[in-house]
Amino acid sequence: KEIQILIDNYPNTLIIISNRPEKYNQFKNIPVFRLQPMDYAKIMEFIQKNTGSEEVRKLIKEKIETNQRLLNIISTPLMTTRLISIVQEFKKVPENEGMIIKMFLDALYKRERVDKQDAKFDDDKINYLLTSLAIYGFKKNGTNSGLTKYEVLKCFSSCLEEFHFEYDT
């Protein structure tokens, strides 16, 4: 509803909406394009255009040439950009989707602690909250689709009570 309100209120604004195929929605006055997965050549072209580091390109190329599963995981621009940022940060290519997510979160955590100098940032508590949120969302929807702000805060409150800790959610 909120997206449709935005579209109705700002009809001359170019809006691109990305969504999972299983959650396909049709918005009035918005053209719909289904993105196709990128093949090896398109992935390499994307990496070439989106990183200035030859070292990063080489690390990724070597890994995806020997790991078909990783190649399949990064067949979307979102996952490819996440992989590029991870390799730029850690100089290492994760082996699987779980490691991509973990290393992406590690980079975000580092940014909060180091760059933003957030002394109250607690990796362990954030992990408890995010893990609980993922489980809650999957149980509720049967997939990892989005949740409302209310649902997220409700889940976080339950988590704080269950694990007996305080944190500003």
Coordinates of N, CA and C in Angstrom, one line a residue:
K1 N 0.8 -1.2 0.0 CA 0.0 0.0 0.0 C 0.9 1.3 0.0
E2 N 1.9 1.2 0.8 CA 2.8 2.4 0.9 C 3.5 2.7 -0.4
I3 N 3.9 1.7 -1.1 CA 4.5 1.9 -2.4 C 3.5 2.6 -3.4
Q4 N 2.3 2.0 -3.4 CA 1.3 2.6 -4.3 C 0.9 4.0 -3.9
I5 N 0.9 4.4 -2.7 CA 0.7 5.8 -2.2 C 1.8 6.6 -2.8
L6 N 3.1 6.2 -2.7 CA 4.2 6.9 -3.2 C 4.1 7.2 -4.7
I7 N 3.7 6.1 -5.4 CA 3.5 6.2 -6.9 C 2.4 7.2 -7.2
D8 N 1.3 7.1 -6.4 CA 0.1 8.0 -6.7 C 0.5 9.5 -6.4
N9 N 1.2 9.7 -5.3 CA 1.6 11.1 -4.9 C 2.7 11.7 -5.7
Y10 N 3.5 10.9 -6.3 CA 4.6 11.4 -7.1 C 4.6 10.7 -8.5
P11 N 3.7 11.0 -9.3 CA 3.5 10.2 -10.6 C 4.6 10.5 -11.6
N12 N 5.4 11.6 -11.5 CA 6.4 11.8 -12.5 C 7.8 11.4 -12.0
T13 N 7.8 10.7 -10.9 CA 9.1 10.2 -10.3 C 9.4 8.8 -10.9
L14 N 10.7 8.7 -11.3 CA 11.1 7.3 -11.8 C 11.3 6.5 -10.6
I15 N 10.6 5.4 -10.5 CA 10.7 4.4 -9.4 C 11.1 3.0 -9.9
I16 N 12.1 2.4 -9.3 CA 12.4 1.1 -9.6 C 12.1 0.2 -8.4
I17 N 11.4 -0.8 -8.5 CA 11.0 -1.6 -7.4 C 11.6 -3.0 -7.7
S18 N 12.3 -3.5 -6.7 CA 12.9 -4.9 -6.8 C 12.2 -5.7 -5.8
N19 N 11.8 -7.0 -6.2 CA 11.1 -7.8 -5.4 C 11.4 -9.3 -5.7
R20 N 11.2 -10.2 -4.8 CA 11.4 -11.6 -5.0 C 10.3 -12.1 -5.9
P21 N 10.6 -13.1 -6.8 CA 9.6 -13.6 -7.7 C 8.4 -14.1 -7.0
E22 N 8.5 -14.8 -5.8 CA 7.4 -15.4 -5.2 C 6.5 -14.3 -4.5
K23 N 7.0 -13.1 -4.4 CA 6.2 -12.0 -3.9 C 5.9 -11.0 -4.9
Y24 N 5.6 -11.4 -6.1 CA 5.3 -10.5 -7.3 C 4.1 -9.7 -7.0
N25 N 4.2 -8.4 -7.2 CA 3.1 -7.5 -7.1 C 3.0 -6.6 -8.4
Q26 N 1.8 -6.3 -8.7 CA 1.5 -5.4 -9.9 C 1.1 -4.1 -9.4
F27 N 1.8 -3.0 -9.7 CA 1.4 -1.7 -9.3 C 0.9 -1.0 -10.5
K28 N -0.1 -0.2 -10.3 CA -0.7 0.5 -11.5 C 0.3 1.6 -11.9
N29 N 0.4 1.8 -13.2 CA 1.2 2.8 -13.9 C 2.7 2.6 -13.7
I30 N 3.1 1.3 -13.4 CA 4.5 1.0 -13.2 C 4.8 -0.2 -14.1
P31 N 5.8 0.0 -15.1 CA 6.1 -1.2 -15.9 C 6.8 -2.3 -15.1
V32 N 6.6 -3.5 -15.5 CA 7.2 -4.6 -14.8 C 8.2 -5.3 -15.7
F33 N 9.4 -5.5 -15.2 CA 10.4 -6.3 -15.9 C 10.9 -7.4 -15.0
R34 N 11.0 -8.5 -15.5 CA 11.6 -9.7 -14.8 C 13.1 -9.8 -15.1
L35 N 13.9 -9.6 -14.1 CA 15.3 -9.7 -14.3 C 15.7 -11.2 -14.5
Q36 N 16.5 -11.4 -15.5 CA 17.0 -12.8 -15.7 C 18.4 -12.9 -15.0
P37 N 18.7 -14.1 -14.5 CA 20.0 -14.3 -13.9 C 21.1 -14.0 -14.9
M38 N 22.2 -13.5 -14.3 CA 23.4 -13.2 -15.2 C 24.1 -14.5 -15.4
D39 N 24.7 -14.7 -16.6 CA 25.6 -15.9 -16.8 C 27.0 -15.4 -16.5
Y40 N 27.9 -16.3 -16.7 CA 29.3 -16.1 -16.3 C 29.9 -14.8 -17.0
A41 N 29.6 -14.7 -18.3 CA 30.1 -13.5 -19.0 C 29.5 -12.2 -18.5
K42 N 28.2 -12.2 -18.2 CA 27.6 -11.0 -17.7 C 28.1 -10.7 -16.2
I43 N 28.3 -11.7 -15.5 CA 28.9 -11.5 -14.1 C 30.3 -10.9 -14.2
M44 N 31.1 -11.4 -15.1 CA 32.5 -10.9 -15.2 C 32.4 -9.4 -15.7
E45 N 31.5 -9.1 -16.7 CA 31.4 -7.8 -17.2 C 30.9 -6.8 -16.0
F46 N 30.0 -7.3 -15.2 CA 29.5 -6.6 -14.1 C 30.6 -6.3 -13.1
I47 N 31.4 -7.3 -12.8 CA 32.5 -7.1 -11.8 C 33.5 -6.2 -12.4
Q48 N 33.8 -6.3 -13.7 CA 34.8 -5.4 -14.4 C 34.3 -3.9 -14.2
K49 N 33.0 -3.7 -14.4 CA 32.5 -2.3 -14.4 C 32.3 -1.8 -13.0
N50 N 32.3 -2.6 -12.0 CA 31.9 -2.2 -10.6 C 33.0 -2.4 -9.6
T51 N 34.2 -2.6 -10.0 CA 35.4 -2.6 -9.1 C 36.6 -2.1 -9.9
G52 N 37.3 -1.3 -9.2 CA 38.5 -0.7 -9.8 C 39.8 -1.5 -9.4
S53 N 39.6 -2.6 -8.6 CA 40.7 -3.3 -8.1 C 40.9 -4.6 -8.9
E54 N 42.1 -4.7 -9.5 CA 42.4 -5.9 -10.3 C 42.5 -7.1 -9.4
E55 N 43.1 -6.9 -8.2 CA 43.2 -7.9 -7.2 C 41.8 -8.5 -6.8
V56 N 40.8 -7.7 -6.6 CA 39.5 -8.2 -6.3 C 38.9 -8.9 -7.5
R57 N 39.0 -8.4 -8.7 CA 38.5 -9.1 -9.9 C 39.2 -10.5 -10.0
K58 N 40.5 -10.5 -9.8 CA 41.2 -11.8 -9.9 C 40.8 -12.8 -8.9
L59 N 40.6 -12.4 -7.6 CA 40.2 -13.3 -6.6 C 38.8 -13.9 -6.9
I60 N 37.9 -13.0 -7.3 CA 36.5 -13.5 -7.6 C 36.5 -14.4 -8.8
K61 N 37.2 -14.0 -9.9 CA 37.3 -14.8 -11.1 C 37.8 -16.2 -10.8
E62 N 38.9 -16.3 -10.1 CA 39.5 -17.6 -9.7 C 38.5 -18.5 -9.0
K63 N 37.8 -17.9 -8.0 CA 36.9 -18.7 -7.2 C 35.7 -19.1 -8.0
I64 N 35.1 -18.3 -8.8 CA 33.8 -18.7 -9.5 C 34.1 -19.6 -10.7
E65 N 35.4 -19.6 -11.1 CA 35.7 -20.6 -12.2 C 35.8 -22.0 -11.7
T66 N 36.0 -22.2 -10.4 CA 36.1 -23.5 -9.8 C 34.9 -23.8 -8.8
N67 N 33.9 -22.9 -8.7 CA 32.8 -23.1 -7.8 C 31.5 -22.7 -8.4
Q68 N 30.9 -23.7 -9.1 CA 29.6 -23.5 -9.8 C 28.5 -23.0 -8.9
R69 N 28.5 -23.5 -7.7 CA 27.5 -23.1 -6.7 C 27.6 -21.6 -6.4
L70 N 28.8 -21.1 -6.2 CA 29.1 -19.7 -5.9 C 28.6 -18.9 -7.1
L71 N 29.0 -19.3 -8.3 CA 28.5 -18.7 -9.6 C 27.0 -18.5 -9.6
N72 N 26.3 -19.6 -9.2 CA 24.8 -19.5 -9.2 C 24.3 -18.5 -8.2
I73 N 25.0 -18.5 -7.0 CA 24.6 -17.6 -5.9 C 24.7 -16.1 -6.3
I74 N 25.7 -15.8 -7.1 CA 26.0 -14.4 -7.4 C 25.4 -14.0 -8.8
S75 N 24.4 -14.7 -9.2 CA 23.8 -14.5 -10.6 C 22.9 -13.2 -10.6
T76 N 22.7 -12.6 -9.4 CA 21.9 -11.3 -9.4 C 22.9 -10.2 -9.1
P77 N 22.6 -9.0 -9.6 CA 23.4 -7.8 -9.3 C 23.6 -7.6 -7.8
L78 N 22.5 -7.8 -7.0 CA 22.6 -7.5 -5.6 C 23.7 -8.4 -5.0
M79 N 23.6 -9.7 -5.2 CA 24.6 -10.6 -4.6 C 26.0 -10.4 -5.2
T80 N 26.1 -10.0 -6.4 CA 27.4 -9.7 -7.0 C 28.0 -8.5 -6.4
T81 N 27.2 -7.4 -6.1 CA 27.7 -6.2 -5.5 C 28.1 -6.5 -4.0
R82 N 27.4 -7.4 -3.4 CA 27.7 -7.7 -2.0 C 29.0 -8.5 -2.0
L83 N 29.2 -9.4 -2.9 CA 30.4 -10.2 -3.0 C 31.6 -9.3 -3.3
I84 N 31.5 -8.3 -4.2 CA 32.6 -7.4 -4.5 C 32.9 -6.6 -3.2
S85 N 32.0 -6.1 -2.5 CA 32.3 -5.3 -1.3 C 32.9 -6.2 -0.2
I86 N 32.5 -7.4 -0.1 CA 33.1 -8.3 0.9 C 34.6 -8.6 0.5
V87 N 34.8 -8.9 -0.8 CA 36.2 -9.2 -1.2 C 37.1 -7.9 -1.1
Q88 N 36.5 -6.8 -1.3 CA 37.3 -5.5 -1.2 C 37.7 -5.4 0.3
E89 N 36.8 -5.7 1.2 CA 37.0 -5.5 2.7 C 37.9 -6.5 3.2
F90 N 37.7 -7.8 2.9 CA 38.4 -8.9 3.6 C 39.5 -9.6 2.7
K91 N 39.6 -9.2 1.4 CA 40.6 -9.9 0.5 C 40.4 -11.4 0.5
K92 N 39.2 -11.8 0.6 CA 38.9 -13.3 0.6 C 37.5 -13.5 0.0
V93 N 37.3 -14.5 -0.7 CA 36.1 -14.8 -1.4 C 35.3 -15.9 -0.5
P94 N 34.2 -15.6 0.0 CA 33.4 -16.6 0.7 C 33.0 -17.8 -0.2
E95 N 32.8 -18.9 0.4 CA 32.6 -20.1 -0.3 C 31.1 -20.4 -0.6
N96 N 30.2 -19.8 0.2 CA 28.8 -20.1 0.0 C 27.9 -18.9 0.5
E97 N 26.6 -19.0 0.3 CA 25.7 -17.9 0.6 C 25.7 -17.6 2.1
G98 N 25.8 -18.6 3.0 CA 25.9 -18.3 4.4 C 27.1 -17.5 4.8
M99 N 28.2 -17.8 4.1 CA 29.5 -17.0 4.4 C 29.4 -15.6 3.8
I100 N 28.7 -15.5 2.7 CA 28.5 -14.1 2.1 C 27.7 -13.3 3.1
I101 N 26.7 -13.8 3.6 CA 25.8 -13.1 4.6 C 26.6 -12.8 5.9
K102 N 27.4 -13.8 6.4 CA 28.2 -13.6 7.6 C 29.2 -12.5 7.4
M103 N 29.9 -12.5 6.3 CA 31.0 -11.6 6.1 C 30.4 -10.2 5.8
F104 N 29.2 -10.1 5.1 CA 28.6 -8.8 4.9 C 28.2 -8.2 6.3
L105 N 27.6 -9.0 7.2 CA 27.3 -8.5 8.5 C 28.5 -8.1 9.3
D106 N 29.6 -8.9 9.2 CA 30.8 -8.5 9.8 C 31.3 -7.1 9.4
A107 N 31.2 -6.9 8.1 CA 31.6 -5.6 7.5 C 30.7 -4.5 8.1
L108 N 29.4 -4.7 8.2 CA 28.5 -3.7 8.8 C 28.8 -3.5 10.3
Y109 N 29.1 -4.6 11.0 CA 29.4 -4.5 12.4 C 30.7 -3.6 12.6
K110 N 31.7 -3.9 11.7 CA 32.9 -3.2 11.8 C 32.7 -1.7 11.6
R111 N 31.8 -1.4 10.6 CA 31.5 0.0 10.3 C 30.9 0.7 11.5
E112 N 30.0 0.0 12.2 CA 29.4 0.6 13.3 C 30.4 0.8 14.5
R113 N 31.2 -0.2 14.7 CA 32.2 0.0 15.8 C 33.3 0.9 15.5
V114 N 33.9 0.8 14.3 CA 35.1 1.6 14.0 C 34.8 2.9 13.3
D115 N 34.1 2.9 12.2 CA 33.9 4.1 11.5 C 32.9 5.1 12.2
K116 N 31.8 4.5 12.8 CA 30.9 5.4 13.5 C 31.2 5.5 15.0
Q117 N 32.2 4.7 15.4 CA 32.7 4.7 16.8 C 31.5 4.6 17.8
D118 N 30.6 3.6 17.5 CA 29.5 3.3 18.4 C 29.9 2.4 19.5
A119 N 30.2 3.0 20.7 CA 30.7 2.2 21.8 C 29.7 1.3 22.4
K120 N 28.4 1.5 22.1 CA 27.3 0.7 22.6 C 27.0 -0.5 21.7
F121 N 27.6 -0.5 20.5 CA 27.3 -1.6 19.6 C 27.8 -2.9 20.1
D122 N 26.9 -3.9 20.2 CA 27.3 -5.2 20.7 C 26.9 -6.3 19.7
D123 N 28.0 -6.9 19.1 CA 27.8 -7.9 18.0 C 26.9 -9.0 18.5
D124 N 27.2 -9.6 19.7 CA 26.5 -10.7 20.2 C 25.0 -10.4 20.3
K125 N 24.7 -9.3 20.9 CA 23.2 -9.0 21.1 C 22.6 -8.7 19.7
I126 N 23.3 -8.1 18.8 CA 22.7 -7.9 17.5 C 22.5 -9.2 16.8
N127 N 23.4 -10.2 16.9 CA 23.3 -11.5 16.4 C 22.0 -12.2 16.9
Y128 N 21.9 -12.1 18.3 CA 20.7 -12.7 18.9 C 19.4 -12.1 18.3
L129 N 19.4 -10.8 18.2 CA 18.2 -10.2 17.6 C 17.9 -10.5 16.2
L130 N 19.0 -10.5 15.3 CA 18.8 -10.8 13.9 C 18.4 -12.3 13.7
T131 N 19.1 -13.2 14.5 CA 18.7 -14.6 14.4 C 17.3 -14.9 14.8
S132 N 16.9 -14.2 15.9 CA 15.5 -14.4 16.3 C 14.5 -13.8 15.2
L133 N 14.9 -12.7 14.6 CA 14.1 -12.1 13.6 C 13.9 -13.0 12.4
A134 N 15.0 -13.6 12.0 CA 15.0 -14.5 10.8 C 14.1 -15.7 11.1
I135 N 14.2 -16.3 12.3 CA 13.4 -17.5 12.7 C 11.9 -17.0 12.7
Y136 N 11.7 -15.9 13.3 CA 10.3 -15.4 13.4 C 9.7 -15.2 12.0
G137 N 10.4 -14.5 11.2 CA 9.9 -14.3 9.8 C 9.7 -15.5 9.0
F138 N 10.6 -16.5 9.2 CA 10.4 -17.7 8.4 C 9.2 -18.5 8.9
K139 N 9.1 -18.6 10.3 CA 7.9 -19.3 10.8 C 6.6 -18.6 10.4
K140 N 6.6 -17.3 10.4 CA 5.4 -16.5 10.1 C 5.0 -16.7 8.6
N141 N 6.0 -16.5 7.7 CA 5.7 -16.4 6.3 C 6.1 -17.7 5.5
G142 N 6.9 -18.6 6.1 CA 7.4 -19.7 5.3 C 8.5 -19.3 4.4
T143 N 9.0 -18.1 4.4 CA 10.0 -17.6 3.6 C 10.7 -16.5 4.3
N144 N 11.8 -15.9 3.7 CA 12.5 -14.8 4.3 C 12.0 -13.5 3.7
S145 N 10.7 -13.4 3.5 CA 10.2 -12.1 3.0 C 10.1 -11.0 4.1
G146 N 9.8 -9.8 3.7 CA 9.8 -8.7 4.6 C 8.8 -8.7 5.7
L147 N 9.1 -8.0 6.7 CA 8.2 -7.8 7.9 C 7.9 -6.3 8.1
T148 N 6.8 -6.0 8.7 CA 6.6 -4.6 9.0 C 7.4 -4.1 10.2
K149 N 7.6 -2.8 10.4 CA 8.3 -2.3 11.5 C 7.7 -2.8 12.8
Y150 N 6.4 -2.8 12.9 CA 5.7 -3.3 14.1 C 6.1 -4.8 14.4
E151 N 6.1 -5.6 13.4 CA 6.5 -7.0 13.6 C 7.9 -7.2 14.0
V152 N 8.8 -6.4 13.5 CA 10.2 -6.4 13.8 C 10.4 -6.0 15.3
L153 N 9.8 -4.9 15.7 CA 9.9 -4.5 17.1 C 9.3 -5.5 18.1
K154 N 8.2 -6.1 17.7 CA 7.5 -7.1 18.5 C 8.5 -8.3 18.7
C155 N 9.1 -8.7 17.6 CA 10.0 -9.8 17.7 C 11.2 -9.5 18.6
F156 N 11.8 -8.3 18.4 CA 12.9 -7.8 19.2 C 12.5 -7.8 20.7
S157 N 11.4 -7.3 21.0 CA 10.9 -7.2 22.4 C 10.9 -8.6 23.0
S158 N 10.3 -9.5 22.2 CA 10.2 -10.9 22.7 C 11.6 -11.5 23.0
C159 N 12.5 -11.2 22.0 CA 13.9 -11.7 22.1 C 14.5 -11.2 23.4
L160 N 14.4 -9.9 23.7 CA 15.0 -9.3 24.8 C 14.5 -9.9 26.1
E161 N 13.2 -10.2 26.2 CA 12.6 -10.9 27.3 C 13.1 -12.3 27.4
E162 N 13.2 -13.0 26.3 CA 13.6 -14.5 26.3 C 15.0 -14.6 26.7
F163 N 15.9 -13.8 26.3 CA 17.3 -13.9 26.5 C 17.8 -13.0 27.7
H164 N 16.9 -12.3 28.3 CA 17.1 -11.5 29.5 C 18.3 -10.6 29.4
F165 N 18.2 -9.7 28.4 CA 19.2 -8.6 28.2 C 18.5 -7.4 27.7
E166 N 19.2 -6.2 27.9 CA 18.6 -5.0 27.5 C 19.4 -4.5 26.3
Y167 N 18.7 -3.9 25.3 CA 19.4 -3.3 24.2 C 18.4 -2.3 23.5
D168 N 18.9 -1.2 23.0 CA 18.0 -0.2 22.4 C 17.8 -0.7 20.9
T169 N 16.6 -1.3 20.8 CA 16.3 -1.9 19.4 C 15.8 -0.8 18.5

